[in-house]
Amino acid sequence: MGRVCVRFRLGAVTESSGKHVLITFGRSFLTLNLARLMSAAGHRVTIVDSLPIGITRFSHATSAFFRVPSPKFEPVAYCRRLVQIAVDEKVDMIIPIHEETDILSMMAGLFPPGCELFLSPFATEKQLHQKAEFSRLLQEKGLPGLKYATLSSPEDVAALDFTTPFALKRVYSRGSQKVYKVAPGDDLSWLEFEDGNPWLAQQWASGARYCTYSVCRDGEVLAHAAYPVGYAIDGNSCLRFESVGHPGILNWVTEFVADVGFTGNIGFDFYDDPDIGLLTIECNPRATSGIMLFAAQDGIDRAFFGETTELITPRPDVDKMIGLGMLLYGWRRKSLNGRKFRDFVRDFRHSHDVVWASDDRRPALMLPLAYLYILRHCLKYKVGLAEGFMHDHEWDGKEIIIDG
């Protein structure tokens, strides 16, 4: 039975029936902020992760934590465990954060009817996740996109006809992983080909870069945030987040989401070219760092439960950062992107760390221990820190067979 909570918002008092939400990927800063937002709105929050130590586990916002199998390496066991938790704990909604979204959508039929999975059908999730399929979708809809080609063999490489620089990345890859800038005629004999995960060659764009985060239900955008790409790991994975208004991006996202009838968390990467206009780089049909721009008073929980008729946006002056990430990567040349070191110092002092909260200090205090577990993960799988953070929650297009 849901409990009734009283929510204070903009000076008004409203009643809301508290829900029980389960949020995945407990080690993530995104999960931590969403858990705090849900708890502040009067909802009960359960967290799961394949690692026993993650920062959200120690938050006052978390009422229960469960260690679960890895969604990448044990996807069926992972889903069955979430089903068991959902039934035993009477969970109303499961909100996936990272690429376990695809795995849950693939096995949505395992979950009880009374527990909503906050995501879209698998066919939609896969089409938006796979970078070449998303580029093809833009082309089919007549939307501005970048020239692209899929490379599955040396013959595909030989057939490339780019006359300007282009990016190379796997069709299943993440912002913090390798993106190569290639000039026409460069030697590409080093490329290794992997069944089911070919390379995407994509025209190298220019202009101001933006990322977005939106909460959608049945094709309607109910919450939205946009932020420019500033400090970022290798220039790709953001470390600092400033809320900005960009009507052109909002209009694009609103129309696209309505066209595909999307439900769930979704984010897009854009270039705003001064000559061409908006160019869409890729889609992330899952939570993105923009969730960290929202505060308790924004009432973003209403977007998840479809309890708002107005678009929920963060305040325009919000300035957040991943403090530890800024210390490790923010001062490096690729992240500075033309800034001076004194600019980094100024921005670091001005931004608010996403982990620290004066009324919820334990996640920040436990951060060193949580990162020790991430480092153990990196050593186990022989990957770098950025990749190791999410390695066992990735999905690279492999079909999952449910036995029994």
Short mmCIF file of N, CA and C in Angstrom, two decimals, residues 212-337:
data_model
loop_
_atom_site.label_atom_id
_atom_site.label_comp_id
_atom_site.label_asym_id
_atom_site.label_seq_id
_atom_site.Cartn_x
_atom_site.Cartn_y
_atom_site.Cartn_z
N THR A 212 21.83 16.37 -24.00
CA THR A 212 20.52 16.56 -23.39
C THR A 212 20.15 15.38 -22.50
N TYR A 213 19.13 15.61 -21.69
CA TYR A 213 18.50 14.56 -20.90
C TYR A 213 17.01 14.85 -20.86
N SER A 214 16.21 13.85 -21.12
CA SER A 214 14.75 14.03 -21.10
C SER A 214 14.08 12.82 -20.46
N VAL A 215 13.00 13.08 -19.76
CA VAL A 215 12.13 12.03 -19.22
C VAL A 215 10.85 12.04 -20.05
N CYS A 216 10.51 10.90 -20.63
CA CYS A 216 9.41 10.84 -21.60
C CYS A 216 8.42 9.74 -21.24
N ARG A 217 7.16 10.00 -21.59
CA ARG A 217 6.12 8.97 -21.45
C ARG A 217 5.23 9.03 -22.68
N ASP A 218 5.10 7.88 -23.34
CA ASP A 218 4.19 7.75 -24.48
C ASP A 218 4.40 8.86 -25.51
N GLY A 219 5.66 9.15 -25.82
CA GLY A 219 5.97 10.12 -26.85
C GLY A 219 5.92 11.57 -26.42
N GLU A 220 5.77 11.82 -25.15
CA GLU A 220 5.72 13.21 -24.65
C GLU A 220 6.91 13.48 -23.74
N VAL A 221 7.59 14.58 -23.99
CA VAL A 221 8.71 15.00 -23.14
C VAL A 221 8.13 15.73 -21.93
N LEU A 222 8.35 15.18 -20.73
CA LEU A 222 7.80 15.76 -19.52
C LEU A 222 8.85 16.47 -18.67
N ALA A 223 10.11 16.14 -18.88
CA ALA A 223 11.21 16.84 -18.21
C ALA A 223 12.38 16.91 -19.18
N HIS A 224 13.13 18.00 -19.16
CA HIS A 224 14.18 18.18 -20.16
C HIS A 224 15.27 19.09 -19.62
N ALA A 225 16.51 18.74 -19.95
CA ALA A 225 17.67 19.57 -19.61
C ALA A 225 18.66 19.52 -20.77
N ALA A 226 19.32 20.63 -21.03
CA ALA A 226 20.38 20.70 -22.02
C ALA A 226 21.61 21.33 -21.39
N TYR A 227 22.79 20.85 -21.79
CA TYR A 227 24.02 21.40 -21.23
C TYR A 227 25.13 21.34 -22.27
N PRO A 228 25.97 22.36 -22.33
CA PRO A 228 27.07 22.35 -23.30
C PRO A 228 28.17 21.39 -22.87
N VAL A 229 28.91 20.88 -23.84
CA VAL A 229 30.06 20.02 -23.54
C VAL A 229 31.25 20.92 -23.26
N GLY A 230 31.67 20.92 -22.02
CA GLY A 230 32.83 21.71 -21.62
C GLY A 230 33.97 20.78 -21.25
N TYR A 231 34.28 20.71 -19.96
CA TYR A 231 35.30 19.78 -19.49
C TYR A 231 34.78 18.35 -19.68
N ALA A 232 35.60 17.51 -20.31
CA ALA A 232 35.16 16.16 -20.61
C ALA A 232 36.36 15.23 -20.74
N ILE A 233 36.18 13.97 -20.36
CA ILE A 233 37.23 12.96 -20.50
C ILE A 233 37.52 12.76 -21.98
N ASP A 234 38.75 13.02 -22.39
CA ASP A 234 39.16 12.90 -23.80
C ASP A 234 38.25 13.72 -24.71
N GLY A 235 37.63 14.77 -24.16
CA GLY A 235 36.77 15.62 -24.95
C GLY A 235 35.39 15.06 -25.22
N ASN A 236 35.03 13.90 -24.59
CA ASN A 236 33.78 13.24 -24.93
C ASN A 236 32.82 13.05 -23.77
N SER A 237 33.28 12.61 -22.62
CA SER A 237 32.40 12.30 -21.51
C SER A 237 32.44 13.44 -20.49
N CYS A 238 31.32 14.15 -20.35
CA CYS A 238 31.29 15.40 -19.60
C CYS A 238 31.61 15.22 -18.11
N LEU A 239 32.29 16.23 -17.58
CA LEU A 239 32.63 16.27 -16.16
C LEU A 239 31.98 17.44 -15.44
N ARG A 240 31.56 18.45 -16.21
CA ARG A 240 30.93 19.64 -15.64
C ARG A 240 29.65 19.92 -16.42
N PHE A 241 28.62 20.33 -15.68
CA PHE A 241 27.30 20.44 -16.28
C PHE A 241 26.66 21.78 -15.92
N GLU A 242 26.35 22.57 -16.94
CA GLU A 242 25.69 23.86 -16.76
C GLU A 242 24.37 23.84 -17.51
N SER A 243 23.29 24.13 -16.82
CA SER A 243 21.98 24.13 -17.44
C SER A 243 21.82 25.34 -18.35
N VAL A 244 21.41 25.08 -19.60
CA VAL A 244 21.18 26.16 -20.57
C VAL A 244 19.85 25.92 -21.28
N GLY A 245 19.26 27.00 -21.72
CA GLY A 245 18.07 26.89 -22.54
C GLY A 245 18.45 26.92 -24.00
N HIS A 246 17.92 25.98 -24.78
CA HIS A 246 18.19 25.94 -26.22
C HIS A 246 16.88 25.52 -26.89
N PRO A 247 16.05 26.49 -27.30
CA PRO A 247 14.73 26.17 -27.87
C PRO A 247 14.81 25.25 -29.09
N GLY A 248 15.83 25.43 -29.93
CA GLY A 248 15.95 24.58 -31.11
C GLY A 248 16.13 23.12 -30.75
N ILE A 249 16.97 22.85 -29.76
CA ILE A 249 17.18 21.47 -29.32
C ILE A 249 15.92 20.91 -28.69
N LEU A 250 15.26 21.70 -27.85
CA LEU A 250 14.03 21.23 -27.21
C LEU A 250 12.98 20.88 -28.26
N ASN A 251 12.83 21.72 -29.27
CA ASN A 251 11.86 21.44 -30.32
C ASN A 251 12.21 20.15 -31.07
N TRP A 252 13.51 19.95 -31.34
CA TRP A 252 13.94 18.76 -32.06
C TRP A 252 13.63 17.51 -31.24
N VAL A 253 14.01 17.54 -29.96
CA VAL A 253 13.79 16.38 -29.09
C VAL A 253 12.30 16.09 -28.95
N THR A 254 11.51 17.14 -28.76
CA THR A 254 10.07 16.97 -28.59
C THR A 254 9.44 16.30 -29.81
N GLU A 255 9.81 16.75 -31.01
CA GLU A 255 9.25 16.18 -32.23
C GLU A 255 9.73 14.74 -32.46
N PHE A 256 11.00 14.48 -32.19
CA PHE A 256 11.53 13.13 -32.40
C PHE A 256 10.90 12.13 -31.44
N VAL A 257 10.83 12.50 -30.17
CA VAL A 257 10.25 11.60 -29.16
C VAL A 257 8.80 11.28 -29.49
N ALA A 258 8.05 12.30 -29.94
CA ALA A 258 6.66 12.07 -30.32
C ALA A 258 6.56 11.14 -31.52
N ASP A 259 7.49 11.28 -32.46
CA ASP A 259 7.45 10.48 -33.68
C ASP A 259 7.70 9.00 -33.41
N VAL A 260 8.60 8.70 -32.46
CA VAL A 260 8.90 7.29 -32.16
C VAL A 260 8.09 6.76 -30.98
N GLY A 261 7.29 7.63 -30.33
CA GLY A 261 6.45 7.20 -29.22
C GLY A 261 7.25 6.71 -28.03
N PHE A 262 8.35 7.38 -27.70
CA PHE A 262 9.31 6.87 -26.73
C PHE A 262 8.81 7.04 -25.30
N THR A 263 9.11 6.04 -24.48
CA THR A 263 8.94 6.10 -23.02
C THR A 263 10.27 5.74 -22.37
N GLY A 264 10.68 6.55 -21.39
CA GLY A 264 11.91 6.26 -20.66
C GLY A 264 12.81 7.47 -20.57
N ASN A 265 14.03 7.23 -20.09
CA ASN A 265 15.07 8.25 -20.10
C ASN A 265 15.71 8.28 -21.48
N ILE A 266 16.08 9.46 -21.96
CA ILE A 266 16.74 9.54 -23.26
C ILE A 266 17.62 10.79 -23.32
N GLY A 267 18.72 10.68 -24.03
CA GLY A 267 19.62 11.81 -24.23
C GLY A 267 20.14 11.82 -25.65
N PHE A 268 20.50 13.01 -26.14
CA PHE A 268 21.05 13.16 -27.48
C PHE A 268 22.30 14.03 -27.42
N ASP A 269 23.20 13.81 -28.37
CA ASP A 269 24.38 14.65 -28.54
C ASP A 269 24.22 15.45 -29.82
N PHE A 270 24.46 16.76 -29.72
CA PHE A 270 24.27 17.66 -30.86
C PHE A 270 25.52 18.50 -31.11
N TYR A 271 25.68 18.90 -32.37
CA TYR A 271 26.52 20.02 -32.74
C TYR A 271 25.59 21.11 -33.27
N ASP A 272 25.84 22.33 -32.86
CA ASP A 272 25.10 23.47 -33.40
C ASP A 272 26.06 24.22 -34.33
N ASP A 273 26.02 23.84 -35.60
CA ASP A 273 26.92 24.41 -36.60
C ASP A 273 26.41 25.80 -37.01
N PRO A 274 27.26 26.83 -36.96
CA PRO A 274 26.79 28.19 -37.28
C PRO A 274 26.28 28.33 -38.70
N ASP A 275 26.73 27.47 -39.61
CA ASP A 275 26.30 27.56 -41.01
C ASP A 275 25.16 26.60 -41.35
N ILE A 276 25.20 25.40 -40.77
CA ILE A 276 24.22 24.36 -41.12
C ILE A 276 23.05 24.31 -40.15
N GLY A 277 23.32 24.58 -38.87
CA GLY A 277 22.31 24.45 -37.84
C GLY A 277 22.54 23.20 -36.99
N LEU A 278 21.49 22.67 -36.40
CA LEU A 278 21.62 21.53 -35.49
C LEU A 278 21.92 20.24 -36.26
N LEU A 279 22.93 19.52 -35.78
CA LEU A 279 23.27 18.21 -36.32
C LEU A 279 23.26 17.22 -35.16
N THR A 280 22.54 16.13 -35.32
CA THR A 280 22.43 15.13 -34.26
C THR A 280 23.51 14.07 -34.44
N ILE A 281 24.31 13.86 -33.41
CA ILE A 281 25.43 12.93 -33.49
C ILE A 281 24.98 11.51 -33.13
N GLU A 282 24.35 11.35 -31.98
CA GLU A 282 23.93 10.03 -31.54
C GLU A 282 22.88 10.15 -30.46
N CYS A 283 22.28 9.01 -30.15
CA CYS A 283 21.22 8.95 -29.14
C CYS A 283 21.63 7.99 -28.03
N ASN A 284 21.28 8.33 -26.81
CA ASN A 284 21.47 7.44 -25.67
C ASN A 284 20.10 7.19 -25.05
N PRO A 285 19.46 6.06 -25.37
CA PRO A 285 18.12 5.78 -24.82
C PRO A 285 18.20 5.26 -23.39
N ARG A 286 18.73 6.07 -22.54
CA ARG A 286 18.94 5.74 -21.12
C ARG A 286 19.18 7.05 -20.38
N ALA A 287 19.45 6.99 -19.10
CA ALA A 287 19.74 8.20 -18.34
C ALA A 287 21.09 8.78 -18.76
N THR A 288 21.20 10.10 -18.73
CA THR A 288 22.46 10.78 -18.99
C THR A 288 22.73 11.74 -17.84
N SER A 289 23.88 12.38 -17.89
CA SER A 289 24.31 13.23 -16.78
C SER A 289 23.40 14.41 -16.53
N GLY A 290 22.53 14.74 -17.48
CA GLY A 290 21.61 15.85 -17.27
C GLY A 290 20.69 15.68 -16.09
N ILE A 291 20.47 14.43 -15.63
CA ILE A 291 19.64 14.21 -14.45
C ILE A 291 20.23 14.92 -13.24
N MET A 292 21.53 15.14 -13.25
CA MET A 292 22.19 15.76 -12.10
C MET A 292 21.96 17.26 -12.04
N LEU A 293 21.34 17.83 -13.06
CA LEU A 293 21.03 19.26 -13.05
C LEU A 293 19.74 19.57 -12.29
N PHE A 294 18.95 18.54 -12.00
CA PHE A 294 17.67 18.75 -11.33
C PHE A 294 17.82 18.74 -9.81
N ALA A 295 16.98 19.52 -9.14
CA ALA A 295 16.97 19.61 -7.69
C ALA A 295 15.61 19.17 -7.17
N ALA A 296 15.53 18.97 -5.85
CA ALA A 296 14.30 18.45 -5.25
C ALA A 296 13.10 19.33 -5.56
N GLN A 297 13.30 20.64 -5.55
CA GLN A 297 12.17 21.54 -5.77
C GLN A 297 11.61 21.49 -7.19
N ASP A 298 12.34 20.86 -8.10
CA ASP A 298 11.84 20.76 -9.47
C ASP A 298 10.73 19.71 -9.60
N GLY A 299 10.68 18.76 -8.69
CA GLY A 299 9.63 17.75 -8.72
C GLY A 299 9.67 16.85 -9.94
N ILE A 300 10.87 16.41 -10.31
CA ILE A 300 10.99 15.60 -11.53
C ILE A 300 10.34 14.23 -11.39
N ASP A 301 10.07 13.78 -10.17
CA ASP A 301 9.38 12.50 -10.00
C ASP A 301 8.03 12.50 -10.71
N ARG A 302 7.40 13.67 -10.83
CA ARG A 302 6.10 13.77 -11.51
C ARG A 302 6.20 13.37 -12.98
N ALA A 303 7.38 13.62 -13.58
CA ALA A 303 7.58 13.24 -14.98
C ALA A 303 7.63 11.72 -15.12
N PHE A 304 8.31 11.05 -14.21
CA PHE A 304 8.40 9.59 -14.27
C PHE A 304 7.03 8.93 -14.14
N PHE A 305 6.17 9.49 -13.28
CA PHE A 305 4.88 8.89 -13.03
C PHE A 305 3.77 9.50 -13.88
N GLY A 306 4.12 10.42 -14.78
CA GLY A 306 3.11 11.03 -15.66
C GLY A 306 2.13 11.90 -14.92
N GLU A 307 2.60 12.60 -13.89
CA GLU A 307 1.72 13.40 -13.05
C GLU A 307 1.93 14.90 -13.27
N THR A 308 2.34 15.28 -14.47
CA THR A 308 2.53 16.70 -14.75
C THR A 308 2.00 17.04 -16.13
N THR A 309 1.48 18.23 -16.27
CA THR A 309 1.04 18.72 -17.58
C THR A 309 1.96 19.82 -18.08
N GLU A 310 2.99 20.14 -17.31
CA GLU A 310 3.94 21.18 -17.69
C GLU A 310 5.32 20.56 -17.87
N LEU A 311 6.13 21.17 -18.71
CA LEU A 311 7.49 20.69 -18.91
C LEU A 311 8.34 21.08 -17.70
N ILE A 312 9.00 20.10 -17.11
CA ILE A 312 9.86 20.33 -15.94
C ILE A 312 11.29 20.54 -16.42
N THR A 313 11.89 21.65 -16.03
CA THR A 313 13.26 21.96 -16.41
C THR A 313 14.05 22.39 -15.18
N PRO A 314 15.36 22.22 -15.18
CA PRO A 314 16.17 22.70 -14.06
C PRO A 314 16.31 24.22 -14.11
N ARG A 315 16.72 24.79 -13.01
CA ARG A 315 16.97 26.23 -12.98
C ARG A 315 18.08 26.57 -13.97
N PRO A 316 18.05 27.75 -14.60
CA PRO A 316 19.04 28.07 -15.63
C PRO A 316 20.44 28.33 -15.10
N ASP A 317 20.59 28.51 -13.78
CA ASP A 317 21.90 28.85 -13.23
C ASP A 317 22.60 27.66 -12.58
N VAL A 318 22.08 26.44 -12.78
CA VAL A 318 22.68 25.27 -12.13
C VAL A 318 24.05 24.98 -12.74
N ASP A 319 25.02 24.68 -11.87
CA ASP A 319 26.40 24.41 -12.29
C ASP A 319 26.93 23.28 -11.42
N LYS A 320 26.98 22.07 -11.98
CA LYS A 320 27.41 20.89 -11.22
C LYS A 320 28.67 20.29 -11.85
N MET A 321 29.38 19.50 -11.07
CA MET A 321 30.55 18.80 -11.59
C MET A 321 30.74 17.48 -10.87
N ILE A 322 31.42 16.56 -11.55
CA ILE A 322 31.91 15.35 -10.89
C ILE A 322 33.29 15.71 -10.34
N GLY A 323 33.34 16.03 -9.07
CA GLY A 323 34.54 16.60 -8.49
C GLY A 323 35.78 15.74 -8.67
N LEU A 324 35.66 14.45 -8.36
CA LEU A 324 36.82 13.57 -8.48
C LEU A 324 37.24 13.46 -9.94
N GLY A 325 36.27 13.38 -10.84
CA GLY A 325 36.58 13.31 -12.26
C GLY A 325 37.30 14.56 -12.74
N MET A 326 36.87 15.71 -12.25
CA MET A 326 37.55 16.97 -12.61
C MET A 326 38.99 16.96 -12.12
N LEU A 327 39.22 16.45 -10.92
CA LEU A 327 40.58 16.39 -10.39
C LEU A 327 41.46 15.43 -11.19
N LEU A 328 40.86 14.34 -11.67
CA LEU A 328 41.64 13.34 -12.40
C LEU A 328 41.85 13.72 -13.86
N TYR A 329 40.84 14.35 -14.49
CA TYR A 329 40.88 14.57 -15.94
C TYR A 329 40.70 16.02 -16.38
N GLY A 330 40.02 16.83 -15.57
CA GLY A 330 39.59 18.15 -16.02
C GLY A 330 40.71 19.10 -16.41
N TRP A 331 41.87 18.95 -15.83
CA TRP A 331 42.98 19.87 -16.08
C TRP A 331 43.84 19.43 -17.27
N ARG A 332 43.54 18.27 -17.86
CA ARG A 332 44.35 17.77 -18.96
C ARG A 332 44.03 18.52 -20.26
N ARG A 333 44.94 18.47 -21.19
CA ARG A 333 44.83 19.27 -22.41
C ARG A 333 43.55 19.00 -23.18
N LYS A 334 43.20 17.72 -23.39
CA LYS A 334 42.01 17.40 -24.17
C LYS A 334 40.74 17.90 -23.48
N SER A 335 40.75 17.90 -22.16
CA SER A 335 39.58 18.36 -21.43
C SER A 335 39.51 19.88 -21.39
N LEU A 336 40.67 20.53 -21.26
CA LEU A 336 40.68 21.99 -21.21
C LEU A 336 40.17 22.60 -22.51
N ASN A 337 40.49 21.96 -23.64
CA ASN A 337 39.97 22.38 -24.94
C ASN A 337 40.19 23.88 -25.18
#
